[in-house]
């Protein structure tokens, strides 16, 4: 592979990644937004996190996967309950990983 | 010498060690998640034939996990530079919504601080920031510590991955692949502190799954987020009336 071309591509990736990250802060942080925009932005965290999480649990290789064999989905249920009750991010991550590793170990 | 410079920097910006330690505590789950994924990225990137230098540079200047893995896949498939860049743009456009959502909390920050902060906003650091800024008790130095710790762990993972790319790595056995979904579950629960938000999460998540079936490539996340947040505003009005 042409490493020089890859490097130039990386610079392009930097620009298209950094500009969308920075622009809202540059234009929005110093002004007060209309109330409705403020409220709309308040829903973004829940919406975007769920929009990223759900496909990772329900979709495999572009196919909907609703079954007891879906280990991610099965492990997600107790992981979710723990997150909800404990509010501990660290505990949630460790528990989720132990669950998945445990099931994989038992099922060989 | 370095010590002196550090002390001067901390004093000049009135950063407290309590705030930095708080930031380190908050970044712990991110570190747990980023090192294994970083390793996976480093291994894959090396196997595909991207040089160690370029692999590290990608983690340093792009710093966006999923897009880096997708880019490696595209390089392998022989995609053109321009199509790699356009795909990266689409995949990472969601960060636009994230920093927009954080902007109301950053009114007192200087432009240079905003520029530095934006560079390390990822899905996971955003999740922490969103929850912590909303709690009202979040120091600037904690926010920066979370960002820096996240990128250092991502770079460390990448570096280990490059070295380990010669050896056999069984990521599945240790369930390292579930670290990110588990973190998203935790972050989602932290962000969702009322019923309307819970409804928004269910709607946006379901729409994202639905749209993933329509060959929208990576647009499903952004479209589902836009619809979900808009419905949240409308639903709240409707529930009130």
Short mmCIF file of C-alpha atoms in Angstrom, two decimals:
data_model
loop_
_atom_site.label_atom_id
_atom_site.label_comp_id
_atom_site.label_asym_id
_atom_site.label_seq_id
_atom_site.Cartn_x
_atom_site.Cartn_y
_atom_site.Cartn_z
CA UNK A 1 0.00 0.00 0.00
CA UNK A 2 1.07 3.56 -0.74
CA UNK A 3 1.75 4.93 2.74
CA UNK A 4 2.04 8.51 1.52
CA UNK A 5 -1.44 8.37 -0.01
CA UNK A 6 -2.77 6.82 3.19
CA UNK A 7 -1.24 9.66 5.19
CA UNK A 8 -2.89 12.25 2.94
CA UNK A 9 -6.21 10.41 3.32
CA UNK A 10 -5.77 10.60 7.10
CA UNK A 11 -5.39 14.37 6.90
CA UNK A 12 -8.66 14.48 4.95
CA UNK A 13 -10.30 12.27 7.59
CA UNK A 14 -9.01 14.65 10.28
CA UNK A 15 -10.68 17.63 8.59
CA UNK A 16 -14.07 16.00 7.99
CA UNK A 17 -14.09 14.61 11.55
CA UNK A 18 -12.84 17.69 13.40
CA UNK A 19 -14.91 20.35 11.64
CA UNK A 20 -18.31 18.87 12.61
CA UNK A 21 -17.01 18.37 16.16
CA UNK A 22 -15.87 21.97 16.46
CA UNK A 23 -18.39 24.06 14.51
CA UNK A 24 -21.34 23.79 16.95
CA UNK A 25 -19.11 24.85 19.84
CA UNK A 26 -17.71 27.76 17.86
CA UNK A 27 -21.12 29.09 16.87
CA UNK A 28 -23.43 27.98 19.68
CA UNK A 29 -21.44 28.12 22.92
CA UNK A 30 -21.38 31.90 23.20
CA UNK A 31 -25.02 32.68 22.50
CA UNK A 32 -28.26 31.84 24.20
CA UNK A 33 -30.41 29.57 22.08
CA UNK A 34 -34.18 29.75 21.64
CA UNK A 35 -35.89 27.68 24.29
CA UNK A 36 -37.23 25.12 21.83
CA UNK A 37 -33.73 24.46 20.40
CA UNK A 38 -32.41 24.12 23.93
CA UNK A 39 -35.07 21.53 24.72
CA UNK A 40 -34.44 19.73 21.43
CA UNK A 41 -30.73 19.47 22.22
CA UNK A 42 -31.66 18.06 25.63
CA UNK A 43 -33.10 15.00 23.89
CA UNK A 44 -30.05 14.42 21.70
CA UNK A 45 -27.99 12.38 24.23
CA UNK A 46 -30.75 9.78 24.81
CA UNK A 47 -31.60 9.68 21.11
CA UNK A 48 -28.09 9.34 19.71
CA UNK A 49 -26.86 6.84 22.32
CA UNK A 50 -29.91 4.62 21.72
CA UNK A 51 -29.54 5.00 17.95
CA UNK A 52 -25.99 3.65 18.23
CA UNK A 53 -26.73 0.97 20.84
CA UNK A 54 -29.87 -0.69 19.44
CA UNK A 55 -28.40 -1.83 16.10
CA UNK A 56 -25.41 -3.34 17.92
CA UNK A 57 -27.82 -5.48 19.98
CA UNK A 58 -30.57 -6.29 17.46
CA UNK A 59 -28.77 -6.46 14.11
CA UNK A 60 -26.13 -8.86 12.92
CA UNK A 61 -24.71 -8.72 9.42
CA UNK A 62 -27.57 -6.40 8.40
CA UNK A 63 -30.22 -8.92 9.55
CA UNK A 64 -32.61 -8.39 12.45
CA UNK A 65 -31.70 -10.97 15.12
CA UNK A 66 -34.37 -11.57 17.75
CA UNK A 67 -33.57 -14.88 19.39
CA UNK A 68 -32.34 -16.43 22.62
CA UNK A 69 -29.14 -17.25 20.73
CA UNK A 70 -28.39 -13.54 20.45
CA UNK A 71 -25.85 -13.32 23.27
CA UNK A 72 -25.48 -9.52 23.09
CA UNK A 73 -29.22 -9.05 23.46
CA UNK A 74 -29.51 -11.57 26.30
CA UNK A 75 -26.56 -10.05 28.17
CA UNK A 76 -27.94 -6.54 27.59
CA UNK A 77 -31.02 -7.19 29.76
CA UNK A 78 -29.25 -7.81 33.11
CA UNK A 79 -26.62 -5.22 32.17
CA UNK A 80 -29.37 -2.66 31.65
CA UNK A 81 -31.07 -3.52 34.95
CA UNK A 82 -27.77 -3.17 36.79
CA UNK A 83 -27.03 0.18 35.12
CA UNK A 84 -30.47 1.39 36.07
CA UNK A 85 -30.28 0.31 39.71
CA UNK A 86 -26.61 1.01 40.43
CA UNK A 87 -25.94 4.08 38.24
CA UNK A 88 -22.34 2.86 38.13
CA UNK A 89 -20.82 2.96 34.67
CA UNK A 90 -17.75 1.01 35.68
CA UNK A 91 -19.80 -1.73 37.38
CA UNK A 92 -22.05 -1.90 34.34
CA UNK A 93 -19.19 -2.38 31.88
CA UNK A 94 -17.46 -5.03 34.01
CA UNK A 95 -20.70 -6.94 34.68
CA UNK A 96 -21.63 -6.95 31.00
CA UNK A 97 -18.22 -8.28 30.02
CA UNK A 98 -18.20 -10.96 32.76
CA UNK A 99 -21.67 -12.11 31.64
CA UNK A 100 -20.66 -12.47 28.00
CA UNK A 101 -17.31 -14.09 28.83
CA UNK A 102 -19.06 -16.47 31.26
CA UNK A 103 -21.67 -17.62 28.76
CA UNK A 104 -19.00 -18.12 26.09
CA UNK A 105 -16.87 -20.11 28.55
CA UNK A 106 -19.78 -22.37 29.57
CA UNK A 107 -20.91 -22.95 26.01
CA UNK A 108 -17.35 -23.83 25.04
CA UNK B 1 11.54 21.69 34.29
CA UNK B 2 8.46 19.83 33.02
CA UNK B 3 7.14 19.81 36.55
CA UNK B 4 7.51 23.58 36.79
CA UNK B 5 5.76 24.12 33.46
CA UNK B 6 2.93 21.81 34.52
CA UNK B 7 2.46 23.66 37.80
CA UNK B 8 2.39 26.99 35.99
CA UNK B 9 -0.17 25.69 33.49
CA UNK B 10 -2.41 24.35 36.26
CA UNK B 11 -2.22 27.62 38.21
CA UNK B 12 -2.76 29.82 35.19
CA UNK B 13 -5.93 27.94 34.28
CA UNK B 14 -6.89 27.44 37.93
CA UNK B 15 -7.16 23.68 37.46
CA UNK B 16 -7.48 21.79 40.75
CA UNK B 17 -6.10 18.35 41.49
CA UNK B 18 -9.48 17.36 42.93
CA UNK B 19 -11.03 18.08 39.53
CA UNK B 20 -8.36 16.09 37.71
CA UNK B 21 -8.77 13.09 40.03
CA UNK B 22 -12.55 13.26 39.55
CA UNK B 23 -11.95 13.20 35.78
CA UNK B 24 -9.69 10.16 36.10
CA UNK B 25 -12.34 8.31 38.08
CA UNK B 26 -14.96 9.12 35.44
CA UNK B 27 -12.71 7.95 32.61
CA UNK B 28 -12.13 4.50 34.11
CA UNK B 29 -14.92 2.74 32.19
CA UNK B 30 -13.77 4.45 28.98
CA UNK B 31 -10.22 3.19 29.51
CA UNK B 32 -11.58 -0.34 30.09
CA UNK B 33 -13.47 -0.11 26.82
CA UNK B 34 -10.94 1.73 24.65
CA UNK B 35 -7.85 -0.36 25.24
CA UNK B 36 -9.34 -3.61 23.85
CA UNK B 37 -11.01 -1.86 20.90
CA UNK B 38 -7.78 0.06 20.28
CA UNK B 39 -5.91 -3.25 20.23
CA UNK B 40 -8.42 -4.64 17.74
CA UNK B 41 -7.92 -1.57 15.56
CA UNK B 42 -4.11 -1.77 15.80
CA UNK B 43 -4.09 -5.46 14.88
CA UNK B 44 -6.47 -5.01 11.96
CA UNK B 45 -4.74 -1.94 10.60
CA UNK B 46 -1.33 -3.66 10.68
CA UNK B 47 -2.68 -6.85 9.10
CA UNK B 48 -4.17 -4.83 6.26
CA UNK B 49 -0.77 -3.31 5.54
CA UNK B 50 -1.07 0.18 6.95
CA UNK B 51 2.29 1.22 8.42
CA UNK B 52 2.78 1.52 12.18
CA UNK B 53 3.33 5.26 11.73
CA UNK B 54 0.08 5.79 9.83
CA UNK B 55 -1.85 3.57 12.26
CA UNK B 56 -0.69 5.66 15.23
CA UNK B 57 -1.29 8.91 13.32
CA UNK B 58 -4.86 7.83 12.59
CA UNK B 59 -5.56 7.25 16.30
CA UNK B 60 -3.88 10.57 17.08
CA UNK B 61 -5.52 12.91 14.55
CA UNK B 62 -8.83 11.22 13.68
CA UNK B 63 -9.63 9.63 17.07
CA UNK B 64 -13.02 8.18 16.22
CA UNK B 65 -13.14 4.42 16.71
CA UNK B 66 -15.83 3.14 14.39
CA UNK B 67 -14.76 5.35 11.48
CA UNK B 68 -11.15 4.21 11.88
CA UNK B 69 -12.19 0.55 11.68
CA UNK B 70 -14.39 1.27 8.66
CA UNK B 71 -11.53 3.16 6.98
CA UNK B 72 -9.22 0.16 7.44
CA UNK B 73 -11.85 -2.03 5.80
CA UNK B 74 -12.12 0.41 2.89
CA UNK B 75 -8.35 0.60 2.43
CA UNK B 76 -8.30 -3.20 2.30
CA UNK B 77 -11.04 -3.19 -0.33
CA UNK B 78 -8.95 -0.77 -2.38
CA UNK B 79 -11.34 2.17 -2.03
CA UNK B 80 -10.20 5.57 -3.29
CA UNK B 81 -8.97 8.24 -0.88
CA UNK B 82 -11.99 10.41 -1.59
CA UNK B 83 -14.49 7.65 -0.81
CA UNK B 84 -12.71 6.90 2.48
CA UNK B 85 -12.93 10.59 3.39
CA UNK B 86 -16.61 10.91 2.43
CA UNK B 87 -17.53 7.77 4.38
CA UNK B 88 -15.62 9.10 7.40
CA UNK B 89 -17.56 12.36 7.13
CA UNK B 90 -20.92 10.58 7.14
CA UNK B 91 -19.96 8.19 9.95
CA UNK B 92 -18.69 11.01 12.17
CA UNK B 93 -21.36 13.60 11.42
CA UNK B 94 -23.22 12.51 14.56
CA UNK B 95 -20.54 14.33 16.61
CA UNK B 96 -22.04 17.55 15.24
CA UNK B 97 -25.22 16.79 17.19
CA UNK B 98 -23.21 15.85 20.26
CA UNK B 99 -21.14 19.02 20.55
CA UNK B 100 -24.28 21.03 19.73
CA UNK B 101 -25.96 19.36 22.71
CA UNK B 102 -22.98 20.19 24.95
CA UNK B 103 -22.66 23.82 23.79
CA UNK B 104 -25.14 25.35 26.29
CA UNK B 105 -22.84 24.24 29.12
CA UNK B 106 -19.71 25.80 27.65
CA UNK B 107 -20.67 29.46 27.58
CA UNK B 108 -17.80 30.64 29.77
CA UNK B 109 -15.08 28.76 27.85
CA UNK B 110 -12.45 30.48 25.72
CA UNK B 111 -12.27 29.75 21.99
CA UNK B 112 -8.96 27.94 22.34
CA UNK B 113 -10.39 25.72 25.08
CA UNK B 114 -13.40 24.92 22.90
CA UNK B 115 -11.11 24.04 19.99
CA UNK B 116 -9.05 21.69 22.17
CA UNK B 117 -12.13 20.16 23.80
CA UNK B 118 -13.91 19.48 20.49
CA UNK B 119 -10.97 17.47 19.20
CA UNK B 120 -11.58 14.66 21.71
CA UNK B 121 -15.36 14.47 21.78
CA UNK B 122 -16.20 10.84 21.00
CA UNK B 123 -19.38 8.82 21.58
CA UNK B 124 -18.12 7.76 24.99
CA UNK B 125 -16.55 10.99 26.26
CA UNK B 126 -19.75 12.72 25.08
CA UNK B 127 -21.83 10.30 27.17
CA UNK B 128 -19.84 11.19 30.29
CA UNK B 129 -19.89 14.93 29.54
CA UNK B 130 -23.64 14.99 28.84
CA UNK B 131 -24.43 13.27 32.13
CA UNK B 132 -21.92 15.28 34.18
CA UNK B 133 -22.63 18.76 32.79
CA UNK B 134 -26.32 18.14 33.48
CA UNK B 135 -25.43 17.34 37.10
CA UNK B 136 -24.20 20.94 37.48
CA UNK B 137 -21.11 19.98 39.40
CA UNK B 138 -18.60 19.35 36.65
CA UNK B 139 -15.28 21.14 36.50
CA UNK B 140 -13.49 22.10 33.31
CA UNK B 141 -10.36 20.18 34.33
CA UNK B 142 -12.47 17.04 34.91
CA UNK B 143 -13.88 17.33 31.40
CA UNK B 144 -10.41 17.74 29.87
CA UNK B 145 -9.02 14.88 31.97
CA UNK B 146 -11.76 12.56 30.68
CA UNK B 147 -10.90 13.54 27.09
CA UNK B 148 -7.15 13.16 27.48
CA UNK B 149 -7.39 9.87 29.40
CA UNK B 150 -9.68 8.54 26.68
CA UNK B 151 -7.26 9.42 23.89
CA UNK B 152 -4.22 8.10 25.77
CA UNK B 153 -5.96 4.76 26.33
CA UNK B 154 -7.03 4.67 22.66
CA UNK B 155 -3.42 5.33 21.58
CA UNK B 156 -2.10 2.76 24.07
CA UNK B 157 -4.52 0.15 22.72
CA UNK B 158 -3.55 0.99 19.14
CA UNK B 159 0.14 0.67 20.00
CA UNK B 160 -0.32 -2.69 21.76
CA UNK B 161 -2.36 -3.85 18.76
CA UNK B 162 0.43 -2.98 16.34
CA UNK B 163 2.92 -4.97 18.42
CA UNK B 164 0.50 -7.84 18.99
CA UNK B 165 -0.51 -8.06 15.33
CA UNK B 166 2.04 -10.86 14.84
CA UNK B 167 0.57 -12.94 17.66
CA UNK B 168 -2.80 -14.65 17.81
CA UNK B 169 -5.33 -12.51 19.61
CA UNK B 170 -8.60 -13.96 20.82
CA UNK B 171 -10.66 -10.90 21.60
CA UNK B 172 -13.95 -12.79 21.91
CA UNK B 173 -12.82 -15.10 24.70
CA UNK B 174 -12.47 -12.18 27.14
CA UNK B 175 -15.69 -10.54 25.90
CA UNK B 176 -13.71 -7.42 25.06
CA UNK B 177 -16.05 -6.96 22.10
CA UNK B 178 -18.94 -6.40 24.52
CA UNK B 179 -17.16 -3.55 26.35
CA UNK B 180 -18.56 -0.88 24.03
CA UNK B 181 -22.20 -2.07 23.92
CA UNK B 182 -22.09 -2.38 27.75
CA UNK B 183 -20.72 1.15 28.01
CA UNK B 184 -23.44 2.48 25.71
CA UNK B 185 -26.05 0.83 27.96
CA UNK B 186 -24.57 2.57 31.01
CA UNK B 187 -24.25 5.93 29.24
CA UNK B 188 -27.79 5.71 27.88
CA UNK B 189 -29.20 5.02 31.34
CA UNK B 190 -27.23 7.98 32.76
CA UNK B 191 -28.50 10.31 30.03
CA UNK B 192 -32.12 9.19 30.27
CA UNK B 193 -33.44 10.68 33.50
CA UNK B 194 -37.14 11.13 32.73
CA UNK B 195 -39.99 9.38 30.92
CA UNK B 196 -40.01 11.52 27.81
CA UNK B 197 -36.29 10.87 27.34
CA UNK B 198 -36.89 7.13 27.82
CA UNK B 199 -39.56 7.26 25.13
CA UNK B 200 -37.21 9.22 22.85
CA UNK B 201 -34.50 6.58 23.39
CA UNK B 202 -36.86 3.72 22.51
CA UNK B 203 -38.13 5.52 19.40
CA UNK B 204 -34.69 6.61 18.16
CA UNK B 205 -33.19 3.17 18.86
CA UNK B 206 -35.99 1.34 17.08
CA UNK B 207 -35.91 3.70 14.10
CA UNK B 208 -32.15 3.25 13.86
CA UNK B 209 -32.63 -0.55 13.71
CA UNK B 210 -35.39 -0.11 11.12
CA UNK B 211 -33.31 2.25 8.97
CA UNK B 212 -30.31 -0.07 9.19
CA UNK B 213 -32.37 -2.45 7.03
CA UNK B 214 -32.82 0.12 4.25
CA UNK B 215 -29.27 0.34 2.89
CA UNK B 216 -28.83 3.85 4.24
CA UNK B 217 -25.27 2.88 5.12
CA UNK B 218 -24.31 4.94 8.17
CA UNK B 219 -27.10 7.51 7.95
CA UNK B 220 -29.47 5.46 10.13
CA UNK B 221 -27.98 6.83 13.38
CA UNK B 222 -28.22 10.48 12.36
CA UNK B 223 -31.72 10.28 10.87
CA UNK B 224 -33.03 8.32 13.88
CA UNK B 225 -31.48 10.88 16.25
CA UNK B 226 -33.03 13.85 14.44
CA UNK B 227 -36.49 12.26 14.42
CA UNK B 228 -36.18 11.04 18.02
CA UNK B 229 -35.18 14.42 19.47
CA UNK B 230 -37.88 16.23 17.46
CA UNK B 231 -40.55 13.81 18.66
CA UNK B 232 -39.29 14.40 22.20
CA UNK B 233 -40.05 18.13 21.95
CA UNK B 234 -43.49 17.43 20.40
CA UNK B 235 -44.39 14.66 22.85
CA UNK B 236 -43.51 16.81 25.83
CA UNK B 237 -45.86 19.51 24.57
CA UNK B 238 -48.56 16.97 23.92
CA UNK B 239 -48.17 15.30 27.33
CA UNK B 240 -48.37 18.69 29.06
CA UNK B 241 -51.56 19.73 27.26
#
